[in-house]
Short mmCIF file of C-alpha atoms in Angstrom, two decimals:
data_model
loop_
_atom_site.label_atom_id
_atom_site.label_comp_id
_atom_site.label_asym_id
_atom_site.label_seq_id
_atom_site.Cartn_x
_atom_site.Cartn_y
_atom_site.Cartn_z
CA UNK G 777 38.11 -10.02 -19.36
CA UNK G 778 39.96 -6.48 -18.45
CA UNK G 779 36.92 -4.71 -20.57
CA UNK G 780 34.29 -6.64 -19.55
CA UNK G 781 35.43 -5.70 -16.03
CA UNK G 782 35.60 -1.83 -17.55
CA UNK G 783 32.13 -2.21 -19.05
CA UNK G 784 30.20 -3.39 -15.50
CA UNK G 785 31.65 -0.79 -13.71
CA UNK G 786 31.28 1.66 -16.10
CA UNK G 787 28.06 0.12 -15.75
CA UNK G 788 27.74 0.99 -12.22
CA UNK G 789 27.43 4.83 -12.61
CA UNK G 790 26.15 6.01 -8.75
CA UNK G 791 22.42 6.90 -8.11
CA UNK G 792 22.13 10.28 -6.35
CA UNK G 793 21.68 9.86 -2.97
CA UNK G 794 20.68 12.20 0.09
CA UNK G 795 23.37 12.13 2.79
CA UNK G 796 21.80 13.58 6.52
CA UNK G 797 23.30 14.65 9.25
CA UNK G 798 23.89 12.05 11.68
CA UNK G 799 26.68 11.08 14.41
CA UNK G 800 27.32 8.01 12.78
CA UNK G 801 30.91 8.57 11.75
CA UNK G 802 32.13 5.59 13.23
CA UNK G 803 29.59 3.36 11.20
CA UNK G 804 26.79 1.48 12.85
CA UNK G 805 26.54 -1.73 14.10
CA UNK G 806 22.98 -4.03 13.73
CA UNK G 807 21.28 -6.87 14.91
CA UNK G 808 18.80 -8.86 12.93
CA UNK G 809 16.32 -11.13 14.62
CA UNK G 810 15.20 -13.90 12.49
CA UNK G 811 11.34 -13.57 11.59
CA UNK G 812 10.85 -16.73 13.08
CA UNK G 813 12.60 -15.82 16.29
CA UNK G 814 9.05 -14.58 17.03
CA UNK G 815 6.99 -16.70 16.54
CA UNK G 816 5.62 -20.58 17.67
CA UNK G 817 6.78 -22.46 14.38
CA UNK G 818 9.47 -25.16 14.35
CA UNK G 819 10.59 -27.77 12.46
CA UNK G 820 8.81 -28.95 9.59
CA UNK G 821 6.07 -26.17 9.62
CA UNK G 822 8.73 -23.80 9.67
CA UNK G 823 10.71 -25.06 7.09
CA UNK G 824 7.25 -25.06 5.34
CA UNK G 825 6.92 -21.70 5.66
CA UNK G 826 10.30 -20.79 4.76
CA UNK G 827 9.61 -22.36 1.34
CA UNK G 828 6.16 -20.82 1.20
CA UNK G 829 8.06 -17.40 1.73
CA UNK G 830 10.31 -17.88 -0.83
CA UNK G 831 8.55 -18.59 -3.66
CA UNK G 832 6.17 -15.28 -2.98
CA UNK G 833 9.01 -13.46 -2.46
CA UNK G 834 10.53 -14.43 -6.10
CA UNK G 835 7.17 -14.13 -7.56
CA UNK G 836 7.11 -10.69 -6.03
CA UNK G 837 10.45 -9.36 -6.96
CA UNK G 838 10.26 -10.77 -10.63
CA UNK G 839 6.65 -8.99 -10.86
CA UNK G 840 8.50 -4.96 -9.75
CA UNK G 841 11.61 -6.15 -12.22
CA UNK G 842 9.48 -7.15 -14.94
CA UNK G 843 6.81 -4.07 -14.39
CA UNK G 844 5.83 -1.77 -17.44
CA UNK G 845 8.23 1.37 -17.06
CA UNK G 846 5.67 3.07 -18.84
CA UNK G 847 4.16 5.76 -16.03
CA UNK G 848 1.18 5.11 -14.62
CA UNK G 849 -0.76 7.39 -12.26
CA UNK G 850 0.72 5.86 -9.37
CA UNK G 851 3.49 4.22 -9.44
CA UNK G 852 3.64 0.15 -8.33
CA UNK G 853 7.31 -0.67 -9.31
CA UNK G 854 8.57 0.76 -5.66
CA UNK G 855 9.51 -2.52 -4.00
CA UNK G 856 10.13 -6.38 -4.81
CA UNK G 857 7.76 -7.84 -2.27
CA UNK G 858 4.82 -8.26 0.49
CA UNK G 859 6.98 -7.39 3.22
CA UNK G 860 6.04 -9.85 5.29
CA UNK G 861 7.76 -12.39 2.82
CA UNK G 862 10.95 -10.97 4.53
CA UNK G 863 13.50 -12.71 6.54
CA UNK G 864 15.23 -10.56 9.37
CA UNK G 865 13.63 -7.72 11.34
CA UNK G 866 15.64 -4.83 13.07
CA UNK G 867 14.62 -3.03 16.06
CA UNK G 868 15.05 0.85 15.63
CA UNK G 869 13.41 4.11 16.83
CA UNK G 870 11.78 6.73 15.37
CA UNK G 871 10.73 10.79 16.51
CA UNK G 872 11.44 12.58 19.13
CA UNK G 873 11.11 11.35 22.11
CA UNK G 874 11.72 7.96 20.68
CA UNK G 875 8.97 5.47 19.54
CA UNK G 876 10.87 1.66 19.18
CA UNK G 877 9.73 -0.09 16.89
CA UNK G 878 10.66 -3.24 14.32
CA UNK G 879 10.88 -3.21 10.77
CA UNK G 880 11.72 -5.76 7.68
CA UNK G 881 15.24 -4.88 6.67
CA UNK G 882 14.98 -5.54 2.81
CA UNK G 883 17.93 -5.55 0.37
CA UNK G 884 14.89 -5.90 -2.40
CA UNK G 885 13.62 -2.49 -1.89
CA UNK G 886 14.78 1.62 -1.15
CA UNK G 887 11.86 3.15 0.87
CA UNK G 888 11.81 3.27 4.35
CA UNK G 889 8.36 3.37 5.98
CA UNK G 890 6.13 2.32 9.34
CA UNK G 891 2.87 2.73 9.85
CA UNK G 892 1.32 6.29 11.23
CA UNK G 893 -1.50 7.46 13.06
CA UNK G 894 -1.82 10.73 11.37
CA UNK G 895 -4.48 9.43 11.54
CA UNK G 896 -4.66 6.14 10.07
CA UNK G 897 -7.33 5.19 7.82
CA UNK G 898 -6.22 1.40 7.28
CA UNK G 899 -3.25 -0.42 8.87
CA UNK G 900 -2.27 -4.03 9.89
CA UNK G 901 -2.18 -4.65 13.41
CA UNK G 902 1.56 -4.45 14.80
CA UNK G 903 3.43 -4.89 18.01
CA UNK G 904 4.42 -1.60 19.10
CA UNK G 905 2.21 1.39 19.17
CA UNK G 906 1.32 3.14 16.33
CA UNK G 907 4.34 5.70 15.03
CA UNK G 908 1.75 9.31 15.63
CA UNK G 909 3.69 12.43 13.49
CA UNK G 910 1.83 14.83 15.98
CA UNK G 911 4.05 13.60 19.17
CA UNK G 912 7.31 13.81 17.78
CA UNK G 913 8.89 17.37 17.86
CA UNK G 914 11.68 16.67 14.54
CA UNK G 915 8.64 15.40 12.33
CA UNK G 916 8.70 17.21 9.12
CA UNK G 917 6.70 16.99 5.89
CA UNK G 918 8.48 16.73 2.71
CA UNK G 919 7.49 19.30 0.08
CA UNK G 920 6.77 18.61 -3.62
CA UNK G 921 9.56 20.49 -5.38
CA UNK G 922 12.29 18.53 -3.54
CA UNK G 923 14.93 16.22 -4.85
CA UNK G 924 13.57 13.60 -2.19
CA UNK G 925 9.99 13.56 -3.56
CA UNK G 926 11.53 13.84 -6.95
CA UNK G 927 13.43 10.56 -6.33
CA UNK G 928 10.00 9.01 -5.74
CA UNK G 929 8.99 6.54 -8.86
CA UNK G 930 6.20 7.48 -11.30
CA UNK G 931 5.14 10.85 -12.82
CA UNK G 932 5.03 14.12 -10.18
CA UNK G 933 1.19 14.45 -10.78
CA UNK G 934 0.81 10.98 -8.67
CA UNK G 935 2.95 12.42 -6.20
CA UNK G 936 1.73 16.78 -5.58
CA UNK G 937 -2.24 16.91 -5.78
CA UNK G 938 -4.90 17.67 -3.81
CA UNK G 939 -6.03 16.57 -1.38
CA UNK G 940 -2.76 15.05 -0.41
CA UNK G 941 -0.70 17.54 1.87
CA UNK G 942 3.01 17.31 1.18
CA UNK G 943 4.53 14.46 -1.33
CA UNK G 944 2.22 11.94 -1.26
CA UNK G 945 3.37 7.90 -2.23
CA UNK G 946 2.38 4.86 -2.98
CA UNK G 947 4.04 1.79 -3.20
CA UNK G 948 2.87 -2.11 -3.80
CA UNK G 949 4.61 -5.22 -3.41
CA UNK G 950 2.99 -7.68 -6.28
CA UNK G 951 0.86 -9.47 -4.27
CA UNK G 952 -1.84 -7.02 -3.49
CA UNK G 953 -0.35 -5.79 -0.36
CA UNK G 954 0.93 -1.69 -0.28
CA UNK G 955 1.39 1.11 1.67
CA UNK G 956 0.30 4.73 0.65
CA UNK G 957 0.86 7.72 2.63
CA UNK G 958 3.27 11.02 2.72
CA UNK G 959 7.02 11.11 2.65
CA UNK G 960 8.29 12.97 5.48
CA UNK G 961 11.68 13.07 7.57
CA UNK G 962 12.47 12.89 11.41
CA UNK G 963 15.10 11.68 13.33
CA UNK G 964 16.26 7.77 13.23
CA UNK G 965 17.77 5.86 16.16
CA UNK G 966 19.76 2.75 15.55
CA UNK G 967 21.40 2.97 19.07
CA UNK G 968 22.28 4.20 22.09
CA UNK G 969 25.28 6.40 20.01
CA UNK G 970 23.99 6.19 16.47
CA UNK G 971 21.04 9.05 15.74
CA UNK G 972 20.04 10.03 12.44
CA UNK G 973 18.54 13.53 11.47
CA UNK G 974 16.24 14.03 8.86
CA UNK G 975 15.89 10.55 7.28
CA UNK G 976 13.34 10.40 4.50
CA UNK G 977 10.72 7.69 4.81
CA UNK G 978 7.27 6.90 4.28
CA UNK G 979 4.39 7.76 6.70
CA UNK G 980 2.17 5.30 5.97
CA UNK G 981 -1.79 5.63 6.82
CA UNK G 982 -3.20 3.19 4.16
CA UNK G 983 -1.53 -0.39 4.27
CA UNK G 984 -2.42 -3.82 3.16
CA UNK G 985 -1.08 -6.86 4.03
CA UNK G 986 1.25 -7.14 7.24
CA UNK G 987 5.00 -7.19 8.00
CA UNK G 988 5.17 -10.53 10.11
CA UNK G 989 5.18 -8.79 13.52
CA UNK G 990 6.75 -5.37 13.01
CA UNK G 991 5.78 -1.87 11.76
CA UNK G 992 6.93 -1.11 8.73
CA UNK G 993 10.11 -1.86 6.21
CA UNK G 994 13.65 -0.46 6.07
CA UNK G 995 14.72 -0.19 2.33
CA UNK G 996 18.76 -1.10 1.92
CA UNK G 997 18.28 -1.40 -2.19
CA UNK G 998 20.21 0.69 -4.73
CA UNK G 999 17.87 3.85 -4.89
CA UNK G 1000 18.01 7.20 -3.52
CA UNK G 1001 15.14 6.47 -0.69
CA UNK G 1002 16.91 3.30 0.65
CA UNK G 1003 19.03 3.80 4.18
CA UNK G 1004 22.38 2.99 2.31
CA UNK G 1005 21.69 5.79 -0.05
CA UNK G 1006 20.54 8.42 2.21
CA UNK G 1007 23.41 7.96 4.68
CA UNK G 1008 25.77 8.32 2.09
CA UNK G 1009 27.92 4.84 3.08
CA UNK G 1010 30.02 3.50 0.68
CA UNK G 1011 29.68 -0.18 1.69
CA UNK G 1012 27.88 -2.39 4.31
CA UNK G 1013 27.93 -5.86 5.10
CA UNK G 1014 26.55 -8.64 6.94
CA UNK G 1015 26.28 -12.55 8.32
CA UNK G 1016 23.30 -14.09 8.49
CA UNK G 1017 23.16 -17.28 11.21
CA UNK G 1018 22.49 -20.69 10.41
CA UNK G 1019 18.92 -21.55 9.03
CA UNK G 1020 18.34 -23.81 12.34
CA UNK G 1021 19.54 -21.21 14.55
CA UNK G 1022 16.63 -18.40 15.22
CA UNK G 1023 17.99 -17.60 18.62
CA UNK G 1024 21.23 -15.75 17.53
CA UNK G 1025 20.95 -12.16 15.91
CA UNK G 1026 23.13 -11.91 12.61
CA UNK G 1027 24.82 -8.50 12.99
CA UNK G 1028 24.86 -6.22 9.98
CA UNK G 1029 27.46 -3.13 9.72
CA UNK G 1030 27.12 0.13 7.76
CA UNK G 1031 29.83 2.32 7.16
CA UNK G 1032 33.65 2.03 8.41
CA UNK G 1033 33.15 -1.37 10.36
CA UNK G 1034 32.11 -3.04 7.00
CA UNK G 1035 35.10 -4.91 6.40
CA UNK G 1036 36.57 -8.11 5.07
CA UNK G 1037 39.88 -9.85 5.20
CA UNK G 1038 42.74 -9.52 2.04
CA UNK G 1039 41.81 -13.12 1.26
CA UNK G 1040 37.33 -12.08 0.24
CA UNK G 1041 36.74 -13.19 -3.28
CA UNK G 1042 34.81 -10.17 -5.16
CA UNK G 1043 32.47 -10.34 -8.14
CA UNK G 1044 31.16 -6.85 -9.48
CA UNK G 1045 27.24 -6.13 -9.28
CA UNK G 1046 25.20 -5.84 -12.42
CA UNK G 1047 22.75 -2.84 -13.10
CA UNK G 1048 19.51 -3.47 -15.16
CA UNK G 1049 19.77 -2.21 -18.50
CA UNK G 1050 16.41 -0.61 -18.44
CA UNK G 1051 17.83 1.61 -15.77
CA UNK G 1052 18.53 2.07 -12.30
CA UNK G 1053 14.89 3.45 -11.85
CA UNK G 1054 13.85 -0.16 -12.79
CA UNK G 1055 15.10 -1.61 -9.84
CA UNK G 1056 17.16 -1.65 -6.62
CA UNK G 1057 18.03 -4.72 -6.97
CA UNK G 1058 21.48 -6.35 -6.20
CA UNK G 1059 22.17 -8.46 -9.74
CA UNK G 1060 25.34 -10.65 -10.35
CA UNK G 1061 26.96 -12.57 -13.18
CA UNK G 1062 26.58 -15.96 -12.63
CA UNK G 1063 28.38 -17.98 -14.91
CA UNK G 1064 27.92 -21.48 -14.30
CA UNK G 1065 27.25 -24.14 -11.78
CA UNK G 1066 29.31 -27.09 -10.31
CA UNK G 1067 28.46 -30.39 -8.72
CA UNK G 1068 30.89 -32.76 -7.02
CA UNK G 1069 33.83 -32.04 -10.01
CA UNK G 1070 31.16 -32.03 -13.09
CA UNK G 1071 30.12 -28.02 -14.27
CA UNK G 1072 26.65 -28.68 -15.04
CA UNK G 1073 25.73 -28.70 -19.12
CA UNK G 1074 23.65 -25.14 -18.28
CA UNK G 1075 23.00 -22.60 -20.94
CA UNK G 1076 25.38 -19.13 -19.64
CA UNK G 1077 22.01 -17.14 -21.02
CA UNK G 1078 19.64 -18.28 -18.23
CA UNK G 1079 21.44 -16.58 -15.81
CA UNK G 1080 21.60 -13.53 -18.01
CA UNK G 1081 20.15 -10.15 -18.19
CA UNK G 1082 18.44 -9.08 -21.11
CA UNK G 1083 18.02 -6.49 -22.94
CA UNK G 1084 14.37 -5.60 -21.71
CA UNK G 1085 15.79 -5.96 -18.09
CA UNK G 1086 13.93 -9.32 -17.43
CA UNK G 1087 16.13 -12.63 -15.80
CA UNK G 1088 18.97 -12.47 -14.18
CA UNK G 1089 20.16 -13.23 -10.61
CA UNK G 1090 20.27 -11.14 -7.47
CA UNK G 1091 21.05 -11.85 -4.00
CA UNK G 1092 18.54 -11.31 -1.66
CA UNK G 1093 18.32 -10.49 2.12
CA UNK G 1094 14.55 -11.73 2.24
CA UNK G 1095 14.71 -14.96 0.21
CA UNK G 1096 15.28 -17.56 2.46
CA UNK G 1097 15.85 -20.72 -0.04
CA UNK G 1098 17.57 -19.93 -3.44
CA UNK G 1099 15.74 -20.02 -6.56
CA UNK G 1100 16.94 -21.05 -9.68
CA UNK G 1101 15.38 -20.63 -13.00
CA UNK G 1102 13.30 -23.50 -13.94
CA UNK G 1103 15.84 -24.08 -16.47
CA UNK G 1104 18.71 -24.18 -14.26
CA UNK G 1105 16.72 -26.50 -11.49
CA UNK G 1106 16.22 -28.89 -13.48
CA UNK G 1107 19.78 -29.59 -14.52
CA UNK G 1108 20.62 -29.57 -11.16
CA UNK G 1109 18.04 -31.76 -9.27
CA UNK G 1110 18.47 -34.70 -11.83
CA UNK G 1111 23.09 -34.34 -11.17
CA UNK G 1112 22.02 -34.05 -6.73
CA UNK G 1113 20.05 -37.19 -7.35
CA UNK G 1114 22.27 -39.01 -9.81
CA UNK G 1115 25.39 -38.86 -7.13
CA UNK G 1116 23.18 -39.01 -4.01
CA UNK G 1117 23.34 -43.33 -2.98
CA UNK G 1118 19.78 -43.31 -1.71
CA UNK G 1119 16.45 -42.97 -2.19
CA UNK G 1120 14.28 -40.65 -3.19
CA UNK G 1121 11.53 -39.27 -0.61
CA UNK G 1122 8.43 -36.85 -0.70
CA UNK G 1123 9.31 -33.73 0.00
CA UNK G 1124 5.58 -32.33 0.38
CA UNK G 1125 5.09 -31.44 3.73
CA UNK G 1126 8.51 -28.90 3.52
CA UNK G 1127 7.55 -27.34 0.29
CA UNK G 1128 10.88 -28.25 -1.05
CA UNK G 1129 10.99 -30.95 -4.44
CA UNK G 1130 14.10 -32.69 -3.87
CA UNK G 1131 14.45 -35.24 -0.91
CA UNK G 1132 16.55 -38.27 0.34
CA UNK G 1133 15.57 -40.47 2.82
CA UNK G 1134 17.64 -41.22 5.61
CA UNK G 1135 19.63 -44.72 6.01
CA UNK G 1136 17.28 -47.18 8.46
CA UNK G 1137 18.52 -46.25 12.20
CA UNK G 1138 20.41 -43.56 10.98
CA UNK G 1139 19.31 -39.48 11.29
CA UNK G 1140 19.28 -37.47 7.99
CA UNK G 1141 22.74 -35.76 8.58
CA UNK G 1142 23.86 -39.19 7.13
CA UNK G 1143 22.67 -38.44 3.62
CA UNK G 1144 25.69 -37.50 1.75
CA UNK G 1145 25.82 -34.88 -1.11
CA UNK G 1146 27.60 -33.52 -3.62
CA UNK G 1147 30.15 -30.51 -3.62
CA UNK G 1148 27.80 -27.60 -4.81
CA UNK G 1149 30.07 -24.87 -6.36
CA UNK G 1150 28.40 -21.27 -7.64
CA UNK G 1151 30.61 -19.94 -10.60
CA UNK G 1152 30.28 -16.02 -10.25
CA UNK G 1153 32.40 -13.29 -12.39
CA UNK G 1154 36.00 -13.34 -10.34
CA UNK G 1155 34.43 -15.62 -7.64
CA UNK G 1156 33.89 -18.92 -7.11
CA UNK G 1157 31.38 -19.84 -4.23
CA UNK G 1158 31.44 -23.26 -2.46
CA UNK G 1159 28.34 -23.98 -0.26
CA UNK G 1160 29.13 -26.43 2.32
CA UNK G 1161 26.38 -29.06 3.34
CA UNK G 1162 24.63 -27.18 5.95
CA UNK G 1163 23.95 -24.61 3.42
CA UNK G 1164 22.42 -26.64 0.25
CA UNK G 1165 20.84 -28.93 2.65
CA UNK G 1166 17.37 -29.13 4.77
CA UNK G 1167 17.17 -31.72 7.12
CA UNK G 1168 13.89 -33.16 9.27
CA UNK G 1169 14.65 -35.48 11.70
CA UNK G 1170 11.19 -37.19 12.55
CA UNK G 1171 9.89 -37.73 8.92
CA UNK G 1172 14.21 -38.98 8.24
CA UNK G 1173 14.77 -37.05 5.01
CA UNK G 1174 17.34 -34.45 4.12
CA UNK G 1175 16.51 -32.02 0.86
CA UNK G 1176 17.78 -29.97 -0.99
CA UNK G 1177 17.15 -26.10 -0.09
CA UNK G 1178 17.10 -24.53 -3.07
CA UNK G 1179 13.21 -24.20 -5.25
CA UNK G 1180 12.22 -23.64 -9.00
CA UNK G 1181 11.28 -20.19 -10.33
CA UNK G 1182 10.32 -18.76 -13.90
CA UNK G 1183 11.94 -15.53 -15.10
CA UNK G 1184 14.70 -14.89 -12.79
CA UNK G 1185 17.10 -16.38 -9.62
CA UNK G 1186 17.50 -15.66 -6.69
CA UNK G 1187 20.61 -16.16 -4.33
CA UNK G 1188 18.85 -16.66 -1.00
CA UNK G 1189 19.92 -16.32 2.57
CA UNK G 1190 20.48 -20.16 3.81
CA UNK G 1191 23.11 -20.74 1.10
CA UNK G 1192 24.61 -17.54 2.55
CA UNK G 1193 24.68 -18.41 6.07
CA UNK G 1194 27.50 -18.37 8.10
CA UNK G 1195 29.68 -16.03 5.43
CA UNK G 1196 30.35 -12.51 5.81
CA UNK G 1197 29.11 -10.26 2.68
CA UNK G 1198 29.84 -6.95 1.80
CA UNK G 1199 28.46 -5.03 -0.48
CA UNK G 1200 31.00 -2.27 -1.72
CA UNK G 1201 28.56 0.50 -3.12
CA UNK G 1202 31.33 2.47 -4.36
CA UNK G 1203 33.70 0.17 -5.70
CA UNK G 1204 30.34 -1.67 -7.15
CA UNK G 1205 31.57 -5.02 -6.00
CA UNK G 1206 30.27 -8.08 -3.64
CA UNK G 1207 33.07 -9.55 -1.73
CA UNK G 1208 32.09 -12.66 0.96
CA UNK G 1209 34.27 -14.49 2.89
CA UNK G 1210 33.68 -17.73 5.47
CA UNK G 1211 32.59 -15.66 8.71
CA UNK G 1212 34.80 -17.37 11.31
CA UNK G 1213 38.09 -15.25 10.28
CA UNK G 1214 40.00 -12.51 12.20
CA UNK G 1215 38.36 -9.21 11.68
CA UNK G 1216 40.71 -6.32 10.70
CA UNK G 1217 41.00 -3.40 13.32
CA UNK G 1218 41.83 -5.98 16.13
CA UNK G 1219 38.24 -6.84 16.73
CA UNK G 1220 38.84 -10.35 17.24
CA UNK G 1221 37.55 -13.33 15.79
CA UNK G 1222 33.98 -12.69 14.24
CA UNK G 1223 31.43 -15.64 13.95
CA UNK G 1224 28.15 -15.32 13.44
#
């Protein structure tokens, strides 16, 4: 086990990143505002949705992981999904004066970009005003021959010709939707003490698709581009609120006040073998998968990376139901049902395959279920009920929240809810703990 440990972090070599000047010593502290915070769904529909997200989402990060690395003239493996497949949005500002505006935070992805009127030839419509390059006085291009563009993916002759002015981009999400523009810096404001110079990001002036009532996406994957990388942080971590709950904002930390308690269980991140150019995303070692006291008969190799970089498991910020290889869903549907005492139910209207009905006069929260325990490198991870599963009162059923998905998994953010993860970039290790514990410094009890 000792060099299998030395292996992944060996493994784990750091990307080059692009640390700018900021007065953010004392790390920053974020909100995210559930997606659906926003907006008029509830219940049912939104649990609809929520599934609906999900399995784009997957189908979009398996299509950048699974991309040719072959160049092509410009590049499309820059980002896992259509952004607004996304979970949480963060309210920022951008320029000088300030512009506020919301983006997607994405774990899936590195660039950072919104929407600019520079001017702009096709864009979604969004809630704030349109981010204009001409109004802000610390608005810079970035040129061709440096190590930002050059962190771009796809061959330099995509990125430095004419007509384009400056380093021109283009990224897609595997759906069709994309954003094309310049990369430029200017100066980032996360709060009232929390300013950040000469951030690289996207300007965009030719997107598809939309961003579910925001402006543009905020990268936090493992590249150069993403915000992680180019403040040079060595961890960050989060806790996302209950599924139910779209009320409460689930605060997110970069930097210094990313911190966990002695007792966090850690399992070490995975890079694609293909190469970190491949992908930003987050992979882990998942080893195996309990219900109630019985590990399920699952072959270790679905779970597995291979050699050409395809399958595997990551966790994901904008996944909102987990999805297991087809494989792996299976096995587990047929032991939920086997030790669940009650009937089966359609599950249709939620978009999820695996439903209960409720006893007669009694609400779903009486369905029981099984203990659901995720066997990671190092780190066992037991779910408790209100994360594995999905309740709707007026058609009495509870499901299961997890889906089905071909070529890879995906740990999503309901079975993370209510734990605190942190992602140690340095150490190359994910730690998570239950969120209601004593936070080090003297900060009091955190909850989400």
């Amino acid at each position: 086990m000792a060099s299998k440990r030395w292996l992944l972090l060996c493994l784990l070599l750091p990307l080059p990143f692009f640390a700018v000047p900021s007065n953010t010593g004392r790390g920053i502290r974020l909100e995210l505002t559930h997606v659906d915070a926003r907006g008029s769904l509830a219940g049912a529909d939104r649990v609809r949705r929520a599934a609906e997200r999900s399995h784009r989402r997957v189908n979009g990060l398996l299509a950048a992981a699974t991309a040719p690395s072959a160049p092509t003239l410009r590049s499309d493996d820059g980002g896992g999904v259509h952004a607004s497949t996304a979970t949480y949005l963060v309210d920022l500002a951008i320029g000088t004066p300030p512009l506020a505006l919301t983006a997607v935070l994405d774990t899936g992805t590195d660039l950072i970009w919104t929407q600019c009127d520079a001017p702009c030839r096709r864009c979604f419509p969004q809630p704030a005003p349109l981010y204009a390059p001409a109004r802000s006085a610390t608005y810079a291009n970035v040129s061709c021959g440096s190590k930002l563009c050059e962190a771009l993916p796809g061959p330099r002759s995509s990125r430095c010709s004419a007509p384009e002015p400056g380093c021109a981009y283009y990224y897609s999400y595997g759906d069709g939707s994309s954003t094309d523009g310049v990369l430029a810096t200017d100066a980032f404001t996360f709060s009232a003490a929390a300013t950040v110079h000469g951030l690289a990001f996207g300007c965009g002036t030719d997107n598809l698709g939309g961003t579910d009532n925001s402006s543009g996406l905020v990268g936090m994957g493992r590249g150069p581009l993403s915000l992680v990388s180019q403040l040079g942080v060595t961890r960050f971590s989060y806790c996302f609120t209950p599924f139910n709950d779209t009320t409460t904002s689930s605060p997110l930390f970069l930097g210094s006040p990313a911190r966990l308690s002695p007792a966090a269980k850690s399992t070490p991140f995975l890079l694609n073998p293909v190469g970190p150019r491949r992908s930003s995303y987050y992979y882990l070692s998942l080893e195996g998968i309990t219900i109630g006291d019985t590990l399920l008969p699952i072959d270790p190799a679905v779970f597995q990376l291979t050699a050409s970089g395809r399958g595997g498991i990551i966790i994901d910020s904008g996944t909102t139901f987990t999805a297991l290889d087809e494989r792996a869903f299976v096995v587990l549907a047929r032991a939920v049902a086997a030790r669940v005492a009650r009937p089966l139910a359609s599950g249709a209207h939620l978009g999820l395959s695996l439903c209960f009905a409720a006893p007669e006069g009694r609400g779903p929260d009486a369905v029981g279920v099984p203990r659901l325990v995720l066997h990671f490198d190092g780190a066992d991870m037991e779910l408790p009920r209100a994360s594995v599963v999905v309740e709707d009162k007026v058609a009495g059923v509870a499901c299961l929240g997890m889906v089905s998905a071909r070529g890879m998994s995906v740990l999503g953010s309901m079975q993370q809810q209510n734990m605190h993860f942190l992602y140690d970039i340095e150490r190359g290790l994910l730690s998570f703990e239950p969120a209601q514990v004593r936070r080090p410094l003297g900060l009091g009890s955190f909850v989400c």
